[in-house]
Short mmCIF file of C-alpha atoms and ligand atoms in Angstrom, two decimals:
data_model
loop_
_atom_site.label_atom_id
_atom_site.label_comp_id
_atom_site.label_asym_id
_atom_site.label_seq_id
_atom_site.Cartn_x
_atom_site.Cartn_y
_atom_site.Cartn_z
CA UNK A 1 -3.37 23.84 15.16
CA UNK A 2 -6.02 25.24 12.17
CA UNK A 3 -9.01 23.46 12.22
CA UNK A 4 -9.25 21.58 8.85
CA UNK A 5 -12.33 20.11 7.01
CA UNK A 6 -11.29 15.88 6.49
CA UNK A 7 -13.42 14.22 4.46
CA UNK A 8 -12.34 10.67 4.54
CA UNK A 9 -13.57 8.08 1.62
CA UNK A 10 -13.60 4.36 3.29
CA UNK A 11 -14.58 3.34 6.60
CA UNK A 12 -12.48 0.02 6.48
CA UNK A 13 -9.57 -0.60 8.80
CA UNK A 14 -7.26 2.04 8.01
CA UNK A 15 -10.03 4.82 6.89
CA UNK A 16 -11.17 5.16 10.87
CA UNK A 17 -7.64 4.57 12.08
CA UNK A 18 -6.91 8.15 10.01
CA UNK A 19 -10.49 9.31 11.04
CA UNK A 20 -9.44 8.68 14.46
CA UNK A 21 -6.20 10.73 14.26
CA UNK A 22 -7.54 13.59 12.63
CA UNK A 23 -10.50 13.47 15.15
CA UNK A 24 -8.19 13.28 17.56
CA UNK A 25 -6.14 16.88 16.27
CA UNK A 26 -9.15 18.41 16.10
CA UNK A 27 -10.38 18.61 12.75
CA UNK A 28 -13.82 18.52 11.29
CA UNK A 29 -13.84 15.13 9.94
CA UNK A 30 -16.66 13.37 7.65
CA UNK A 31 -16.48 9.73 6.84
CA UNK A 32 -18.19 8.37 3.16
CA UNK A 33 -18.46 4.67 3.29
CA UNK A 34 -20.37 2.94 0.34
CA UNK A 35 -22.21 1.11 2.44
CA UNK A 36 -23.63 4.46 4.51
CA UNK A 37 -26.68 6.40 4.12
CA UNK A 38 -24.54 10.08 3.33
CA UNK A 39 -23.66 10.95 -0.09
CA UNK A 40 -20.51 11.97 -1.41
CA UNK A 41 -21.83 15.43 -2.35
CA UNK A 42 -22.65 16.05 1.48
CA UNK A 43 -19.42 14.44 2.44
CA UNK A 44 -16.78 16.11 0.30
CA UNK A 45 -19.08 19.52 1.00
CA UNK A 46 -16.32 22.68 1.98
CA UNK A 47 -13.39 19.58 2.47
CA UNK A 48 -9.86 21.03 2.86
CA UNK A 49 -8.75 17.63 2.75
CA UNK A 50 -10.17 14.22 1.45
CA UNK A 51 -8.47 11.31 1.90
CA UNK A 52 -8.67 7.98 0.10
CA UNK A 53 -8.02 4.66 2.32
CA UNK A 54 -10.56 2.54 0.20
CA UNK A 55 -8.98 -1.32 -1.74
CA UNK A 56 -7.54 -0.67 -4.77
CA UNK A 57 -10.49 -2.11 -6.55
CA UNK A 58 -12.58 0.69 -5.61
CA UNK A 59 -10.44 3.89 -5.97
CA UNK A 60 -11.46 4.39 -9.81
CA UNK A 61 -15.19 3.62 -9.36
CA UNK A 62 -15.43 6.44 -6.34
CA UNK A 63 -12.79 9.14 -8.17
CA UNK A 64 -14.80 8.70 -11.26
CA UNK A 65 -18.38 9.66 -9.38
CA UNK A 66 -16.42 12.41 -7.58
CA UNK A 67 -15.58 13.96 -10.60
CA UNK A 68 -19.30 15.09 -11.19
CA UNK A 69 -19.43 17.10 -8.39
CA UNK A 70 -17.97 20.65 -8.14
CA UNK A 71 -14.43 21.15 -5.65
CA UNK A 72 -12.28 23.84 -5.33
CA UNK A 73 -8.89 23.10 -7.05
CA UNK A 74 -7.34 23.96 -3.72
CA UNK A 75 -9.12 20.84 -2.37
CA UNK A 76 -5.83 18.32 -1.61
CA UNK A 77 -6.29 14.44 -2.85
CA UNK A 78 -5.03 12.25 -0.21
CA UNK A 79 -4.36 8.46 -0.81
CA UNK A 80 -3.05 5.84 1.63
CA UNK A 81 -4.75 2.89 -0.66
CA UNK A 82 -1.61 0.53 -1.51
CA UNK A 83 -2.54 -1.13 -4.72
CA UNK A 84 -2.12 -0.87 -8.47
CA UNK A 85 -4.67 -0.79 -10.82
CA UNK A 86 -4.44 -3.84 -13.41
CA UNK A 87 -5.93 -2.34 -16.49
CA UNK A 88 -3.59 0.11 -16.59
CA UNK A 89 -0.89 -0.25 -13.95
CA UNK A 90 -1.37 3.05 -12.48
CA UNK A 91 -0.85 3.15 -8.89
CA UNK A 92 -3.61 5.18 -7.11
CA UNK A 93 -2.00 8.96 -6.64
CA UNK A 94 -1.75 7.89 -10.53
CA UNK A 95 -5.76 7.55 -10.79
CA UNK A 96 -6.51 10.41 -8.55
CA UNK A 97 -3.71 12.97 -10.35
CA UNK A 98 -5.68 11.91 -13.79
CA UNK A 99 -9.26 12.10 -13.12
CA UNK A 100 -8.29 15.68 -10.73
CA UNK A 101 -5.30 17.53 -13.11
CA UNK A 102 -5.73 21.16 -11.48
CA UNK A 103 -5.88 19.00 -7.55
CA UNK A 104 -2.89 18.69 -5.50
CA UNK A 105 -2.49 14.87 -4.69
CA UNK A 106 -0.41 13.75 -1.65
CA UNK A 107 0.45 10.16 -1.13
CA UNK A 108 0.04 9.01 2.68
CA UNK A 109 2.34 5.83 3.17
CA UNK A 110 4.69 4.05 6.15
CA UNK A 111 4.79 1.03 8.52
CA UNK A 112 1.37 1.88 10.02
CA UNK A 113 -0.43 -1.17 11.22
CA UNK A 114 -3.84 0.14 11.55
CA UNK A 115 -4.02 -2.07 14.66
CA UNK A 116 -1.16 -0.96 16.71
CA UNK A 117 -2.54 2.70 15.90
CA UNK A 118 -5.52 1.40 16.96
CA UNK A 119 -3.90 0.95 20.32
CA UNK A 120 -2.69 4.95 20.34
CA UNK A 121 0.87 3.28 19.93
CA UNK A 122 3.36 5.28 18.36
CA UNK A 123 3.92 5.41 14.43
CA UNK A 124 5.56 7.29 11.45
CA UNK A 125 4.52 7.83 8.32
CA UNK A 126 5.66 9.63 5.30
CA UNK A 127 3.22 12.16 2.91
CA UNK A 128 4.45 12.86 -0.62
CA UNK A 129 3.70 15.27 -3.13
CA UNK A 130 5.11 16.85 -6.17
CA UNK A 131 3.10 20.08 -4.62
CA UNK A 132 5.38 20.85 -1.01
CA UNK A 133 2.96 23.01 0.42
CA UNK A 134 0.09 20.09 0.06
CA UNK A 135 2.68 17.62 1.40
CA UNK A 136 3.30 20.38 4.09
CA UNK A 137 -0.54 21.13 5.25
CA UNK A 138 -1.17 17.12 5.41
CA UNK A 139 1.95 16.90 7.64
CA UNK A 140 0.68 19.29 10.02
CA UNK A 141 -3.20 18.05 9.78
CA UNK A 142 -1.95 14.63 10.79
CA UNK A 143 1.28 14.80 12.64
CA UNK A 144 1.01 13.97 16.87
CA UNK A 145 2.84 12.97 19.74
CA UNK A 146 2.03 9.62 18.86
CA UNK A 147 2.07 9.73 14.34
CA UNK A 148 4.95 11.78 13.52
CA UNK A 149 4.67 12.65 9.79
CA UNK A 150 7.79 13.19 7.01
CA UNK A 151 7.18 15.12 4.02
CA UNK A 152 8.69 13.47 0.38
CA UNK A 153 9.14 15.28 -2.99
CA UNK A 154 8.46 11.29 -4.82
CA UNK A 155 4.79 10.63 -3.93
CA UNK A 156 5.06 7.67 -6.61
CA UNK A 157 8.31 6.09 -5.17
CA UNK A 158 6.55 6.58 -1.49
CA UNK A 159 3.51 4.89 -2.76
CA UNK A 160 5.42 1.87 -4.45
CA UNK A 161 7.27 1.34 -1.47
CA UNK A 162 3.86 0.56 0.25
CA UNK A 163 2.10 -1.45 -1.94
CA UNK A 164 5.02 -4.02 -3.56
CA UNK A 165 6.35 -4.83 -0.25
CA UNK A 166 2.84 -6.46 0.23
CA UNK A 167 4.06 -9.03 -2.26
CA UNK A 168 7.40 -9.94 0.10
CA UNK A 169 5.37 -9.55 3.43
CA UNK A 170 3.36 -12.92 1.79
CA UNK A 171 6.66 -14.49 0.81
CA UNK A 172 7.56 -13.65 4.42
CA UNK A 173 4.65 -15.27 5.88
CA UNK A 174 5.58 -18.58 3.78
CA UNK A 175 8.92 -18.23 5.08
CA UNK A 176 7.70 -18.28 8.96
CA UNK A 177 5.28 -20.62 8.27
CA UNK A 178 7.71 -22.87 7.33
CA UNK A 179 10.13 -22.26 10.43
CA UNK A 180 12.96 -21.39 7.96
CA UNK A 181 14.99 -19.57 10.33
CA UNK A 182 16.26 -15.81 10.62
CA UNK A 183 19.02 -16.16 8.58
CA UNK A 184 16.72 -16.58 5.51
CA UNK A 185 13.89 -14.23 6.39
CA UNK A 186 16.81 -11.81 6.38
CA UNK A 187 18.17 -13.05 3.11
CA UNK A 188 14.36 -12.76 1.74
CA UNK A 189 13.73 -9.16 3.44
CA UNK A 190 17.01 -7.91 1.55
CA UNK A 191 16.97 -9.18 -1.86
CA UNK A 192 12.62 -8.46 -1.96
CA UNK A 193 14.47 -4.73 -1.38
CA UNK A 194 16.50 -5.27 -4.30
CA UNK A 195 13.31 -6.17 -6.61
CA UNK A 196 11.17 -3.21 -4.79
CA UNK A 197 14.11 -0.70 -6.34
CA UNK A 198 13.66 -2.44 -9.47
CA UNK A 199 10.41 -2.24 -10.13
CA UNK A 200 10.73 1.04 -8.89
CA UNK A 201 12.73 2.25 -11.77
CA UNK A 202 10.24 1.39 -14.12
CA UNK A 203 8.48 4.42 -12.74
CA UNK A 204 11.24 6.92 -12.38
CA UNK A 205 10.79 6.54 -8.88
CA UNK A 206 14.08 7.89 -6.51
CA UNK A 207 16.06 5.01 -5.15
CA UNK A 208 16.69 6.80 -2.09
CA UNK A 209 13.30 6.62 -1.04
CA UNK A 210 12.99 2.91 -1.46
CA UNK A 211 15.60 2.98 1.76
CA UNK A 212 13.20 5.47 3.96
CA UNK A 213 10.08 5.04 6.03
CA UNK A 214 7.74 4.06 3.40
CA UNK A 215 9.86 1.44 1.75
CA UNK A 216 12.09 -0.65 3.89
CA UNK A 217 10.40 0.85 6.59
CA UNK A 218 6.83 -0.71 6.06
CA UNK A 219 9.07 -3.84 4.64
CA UNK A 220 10.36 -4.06 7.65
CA UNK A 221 6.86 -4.00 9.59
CA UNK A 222 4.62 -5.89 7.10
CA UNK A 223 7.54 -8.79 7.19
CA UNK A 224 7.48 -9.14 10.89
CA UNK A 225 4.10 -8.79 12.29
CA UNK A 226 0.82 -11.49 12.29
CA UNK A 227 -1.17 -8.39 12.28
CA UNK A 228 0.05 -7.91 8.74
CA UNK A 229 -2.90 -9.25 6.45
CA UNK A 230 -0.47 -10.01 3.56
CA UNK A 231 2.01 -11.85 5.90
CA UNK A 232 -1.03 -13.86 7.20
CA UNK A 233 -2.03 -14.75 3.79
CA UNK A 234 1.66 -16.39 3.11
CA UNK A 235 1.86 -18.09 6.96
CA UNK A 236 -1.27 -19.70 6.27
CA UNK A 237 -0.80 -20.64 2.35
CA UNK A 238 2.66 -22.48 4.02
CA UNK A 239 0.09 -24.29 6.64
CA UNK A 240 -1.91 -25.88 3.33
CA UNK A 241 -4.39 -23.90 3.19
CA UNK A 242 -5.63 -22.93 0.00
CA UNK A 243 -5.61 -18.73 -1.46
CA UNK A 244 -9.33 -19.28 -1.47
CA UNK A 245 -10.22 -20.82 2.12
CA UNK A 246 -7.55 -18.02 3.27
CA UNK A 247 -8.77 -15.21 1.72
CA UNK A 248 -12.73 -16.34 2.99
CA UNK A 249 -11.93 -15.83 6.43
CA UNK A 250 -9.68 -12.91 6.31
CA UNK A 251 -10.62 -10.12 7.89
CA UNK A 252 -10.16 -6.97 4.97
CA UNK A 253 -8.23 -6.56 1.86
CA UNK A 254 -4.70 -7.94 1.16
CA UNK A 255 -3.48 -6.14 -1.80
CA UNK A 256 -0.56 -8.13 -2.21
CA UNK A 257 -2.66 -10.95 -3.87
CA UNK A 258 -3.74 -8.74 -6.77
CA UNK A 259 -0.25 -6.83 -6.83
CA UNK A 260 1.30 -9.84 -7.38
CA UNK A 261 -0.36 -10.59 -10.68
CA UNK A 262 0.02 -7.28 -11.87
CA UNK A 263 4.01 -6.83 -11.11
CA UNK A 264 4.29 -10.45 -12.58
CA UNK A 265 2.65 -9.46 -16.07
CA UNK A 266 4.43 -5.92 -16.05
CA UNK A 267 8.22 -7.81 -15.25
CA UNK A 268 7.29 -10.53 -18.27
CA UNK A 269 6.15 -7.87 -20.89
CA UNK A 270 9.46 -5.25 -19.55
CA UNK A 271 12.09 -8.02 -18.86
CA UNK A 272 12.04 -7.12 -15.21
CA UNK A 273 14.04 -9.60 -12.84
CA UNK A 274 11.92 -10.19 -9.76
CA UNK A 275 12.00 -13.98 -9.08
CA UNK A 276 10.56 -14.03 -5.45
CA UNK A 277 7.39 -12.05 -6.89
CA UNK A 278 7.34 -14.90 -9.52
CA UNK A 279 7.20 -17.68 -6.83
CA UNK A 280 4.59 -15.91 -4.61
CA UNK A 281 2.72 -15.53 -7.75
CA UNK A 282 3.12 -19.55 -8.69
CA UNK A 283 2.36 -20.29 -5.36
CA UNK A 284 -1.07 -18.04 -5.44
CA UNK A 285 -1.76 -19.49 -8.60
CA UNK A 286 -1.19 -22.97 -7.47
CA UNK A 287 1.40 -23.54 -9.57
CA UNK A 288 4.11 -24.71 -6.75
CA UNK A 289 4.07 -25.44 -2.92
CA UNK A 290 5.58 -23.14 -0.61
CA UNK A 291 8.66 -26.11 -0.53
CA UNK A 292 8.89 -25.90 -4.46
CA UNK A 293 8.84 -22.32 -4.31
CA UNK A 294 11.92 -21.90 -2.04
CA UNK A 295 13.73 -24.95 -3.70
CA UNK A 296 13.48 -22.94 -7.11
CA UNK A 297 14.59 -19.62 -4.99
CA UNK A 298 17.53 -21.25 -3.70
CA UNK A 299 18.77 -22.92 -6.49
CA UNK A 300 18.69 -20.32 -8.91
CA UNK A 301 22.01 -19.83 -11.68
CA UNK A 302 24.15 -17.91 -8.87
CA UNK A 303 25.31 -14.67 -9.92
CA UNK A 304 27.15 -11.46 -8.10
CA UNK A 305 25.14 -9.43 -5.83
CA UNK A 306 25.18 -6.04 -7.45
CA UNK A 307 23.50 -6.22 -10.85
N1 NAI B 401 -5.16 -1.76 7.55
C1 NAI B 401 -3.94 -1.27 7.55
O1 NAI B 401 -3.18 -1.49 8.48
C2 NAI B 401 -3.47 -0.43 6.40
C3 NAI B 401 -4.07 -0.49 5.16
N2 NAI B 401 -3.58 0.26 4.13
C4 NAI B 401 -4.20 0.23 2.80
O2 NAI B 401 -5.46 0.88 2.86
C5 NAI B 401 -6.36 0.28 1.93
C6 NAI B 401 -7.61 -0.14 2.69
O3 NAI B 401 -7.19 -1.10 3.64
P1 NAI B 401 -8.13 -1.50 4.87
O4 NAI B 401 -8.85 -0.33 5.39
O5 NAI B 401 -7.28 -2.26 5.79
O6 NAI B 401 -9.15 -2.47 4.13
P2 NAI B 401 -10.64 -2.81 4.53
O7 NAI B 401 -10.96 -4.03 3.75
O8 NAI B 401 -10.79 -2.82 6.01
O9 NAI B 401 -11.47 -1.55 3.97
C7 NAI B 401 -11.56 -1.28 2.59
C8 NAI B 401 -12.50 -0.13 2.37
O10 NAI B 401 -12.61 0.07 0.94
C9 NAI B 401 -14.00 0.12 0.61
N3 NAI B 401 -14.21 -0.32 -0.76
C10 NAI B 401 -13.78 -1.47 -1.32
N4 NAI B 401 -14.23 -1.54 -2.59
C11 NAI B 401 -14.96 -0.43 -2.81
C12 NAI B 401 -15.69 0.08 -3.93
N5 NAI B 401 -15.78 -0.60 -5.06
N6 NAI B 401 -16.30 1.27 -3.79
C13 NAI B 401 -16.23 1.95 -2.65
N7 NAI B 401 -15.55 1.53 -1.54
C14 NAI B 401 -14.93 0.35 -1.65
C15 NAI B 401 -14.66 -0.81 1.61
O11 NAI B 401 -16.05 -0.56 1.71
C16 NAI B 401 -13.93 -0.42 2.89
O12 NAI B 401 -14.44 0.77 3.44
C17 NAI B 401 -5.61 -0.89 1.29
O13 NAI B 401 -5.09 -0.46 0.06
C18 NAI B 401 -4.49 -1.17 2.28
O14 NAI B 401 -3.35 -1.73 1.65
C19 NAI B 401 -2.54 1.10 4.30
C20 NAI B 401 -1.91 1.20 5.52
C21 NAI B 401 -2.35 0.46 6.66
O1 13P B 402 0.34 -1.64 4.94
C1 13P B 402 0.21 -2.05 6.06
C2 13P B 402 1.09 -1.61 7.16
O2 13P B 402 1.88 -0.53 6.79
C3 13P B 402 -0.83 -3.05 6.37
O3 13P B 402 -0.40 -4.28 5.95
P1 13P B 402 -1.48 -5.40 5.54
O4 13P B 402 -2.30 -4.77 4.43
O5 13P B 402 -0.65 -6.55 5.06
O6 13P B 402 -2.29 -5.71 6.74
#
């Protein structure tokens, strides 16, 4: 394989789980943390690649102080952050694209516990690009025995997938934490699909790849596993516990929280239909208990399936 330069931005969970893998193909890999002593001048220095796994609340601060420095236009934008910004409601490959115009950005998103990769168990992941030879030399930078990497031609629809099923992975906890059975995780699972497509739209983003890897794929993991901190957040709010003792003790970011606030404005200003994100944002703000939430759920006007 070509030796790459990786400069990876965020040295939180899933920044040294990537830093591992590329480490691991045997790249040149450079890690900026905020919190280190290296500057992002000597960090993004020569980089082929840099890559982006830092909170959503950070990703315009750092692309904004990146833009002072001087990279070649061949240098390719990776994000795996799974967020959108609240000001504006761009999602991060959004940020990136605007504050880098002449950069190709690639969007790095799938069911990828950063745990389980921790544990050199297998994974998949999808990158995305509206540039296919980016997409192309981040597939073969990252892809392994053990991460095999799709490429995508709808980096935003990839990237959506990721960060709104954060929002059902916390109605998901609620619905374990309350022992509600399989029958209506499934029921939840499907129709948080149907509001994930959705919300989709309002981007332009391809329906198809709602159904892929990155969509009901990471769905699929973030709605099933304690290792999910999203999921945690909702099995825990269904305990009693408040957002605020929860979120103390967590360990790193659940975007969900914020997502939830920002998909709840966007649906209320657009006339978007996403009820469970309505009740996951009541129930973060307070507003109902995790009982009230699924009592207003269920008892909703009933309607066909399909519309
Ligand atoms: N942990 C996981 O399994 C996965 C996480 N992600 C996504 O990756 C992103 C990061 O997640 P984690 O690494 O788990 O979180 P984390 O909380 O472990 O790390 C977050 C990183 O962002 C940095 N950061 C936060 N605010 C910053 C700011 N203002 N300026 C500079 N750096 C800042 C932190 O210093 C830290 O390095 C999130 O958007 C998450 O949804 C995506 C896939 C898997
Ligand atoms: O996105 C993830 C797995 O694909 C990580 O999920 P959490 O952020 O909920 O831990």
């Amino acid at each position: 394989m070509q030796e790459t330069t990786i400069s990876i931005l965020g040295a939180g969970a899933w920044g040294a789980s990537l830093a591992n893998l590329a480490v691991a193909n045997g790249h040149r890999v450079r890690v900026w943390s905020r919190r280190g002593t290296k500057t992002l001048a000597t960090v993004l220095q020569d980089a082929d690649i840099v890559l982006s796994a830092i909170s959503m609340k950070g990703v315009r601060e750092v692309a904004s102080q990146i833009q002072s420095l001087t990279l070649s236009p061949e240098t390719i934008f990776v994000t795996a952050t799974k967020g959108l910004e609240p000001e504006t409601i761009y999602t991060p490959s959004q940020i990136w694209q605007s504050c880098f115009p002449n950069n190709p950005v690639v969007v790095l998103s799938g069911p990828n516990l950063s745990k389980e990769i921790d544990q050199f168990l297998p994974a998949a992941t999808v990158v995305a690009s509206r540039v296919a030879t980016a997409a192309a030399t981040v597939q073969l930078a990252f892809s392994s025995s053990r991460f095999r990497v799709y490429t995508n031609p709808d980096p935003v629809g990839v990237e959506l997938g990721g960060t709104l099923k954060n929002v059902i992975a916390i109605a998901s906890g609620v619905c374990d934490g309350l022992r509600l059975g399989t029958n209506a995780k499934a029921a939840l699972v499907t129709r948080g699909l149907t509001e994930m497509v959705r919300i989709g739209n309002v981007w332009g983003a391809n329906r198809e790849t709602f159904y892929g890897l990155s969509g009901l794929g990471d769905l699929l993991a973030t709605c099933n596993s304690p290792l999910s901190r999203n999921y945690q957040v909702g099995y825990q709010l269904a305990s009693g516990e408040t957002l605020r003792q929860i979120l103390a003790k967590l360990p790193g970011t659940a975007e969900g929280v914020n997502t939830c606030q920002v998909l709840v404005q966007l649906a209320r200003q657009q006339n978007i239909v996403i009820p469970i994100t309505e009740q996951v944002y009541r129930l973060l703000e307070g507003e109902v208990t995790p009982q009230q939430a699924l009592d207003e759920l269920m008892l909703r006007d009933i309607k066909p399936e399909y519309n």
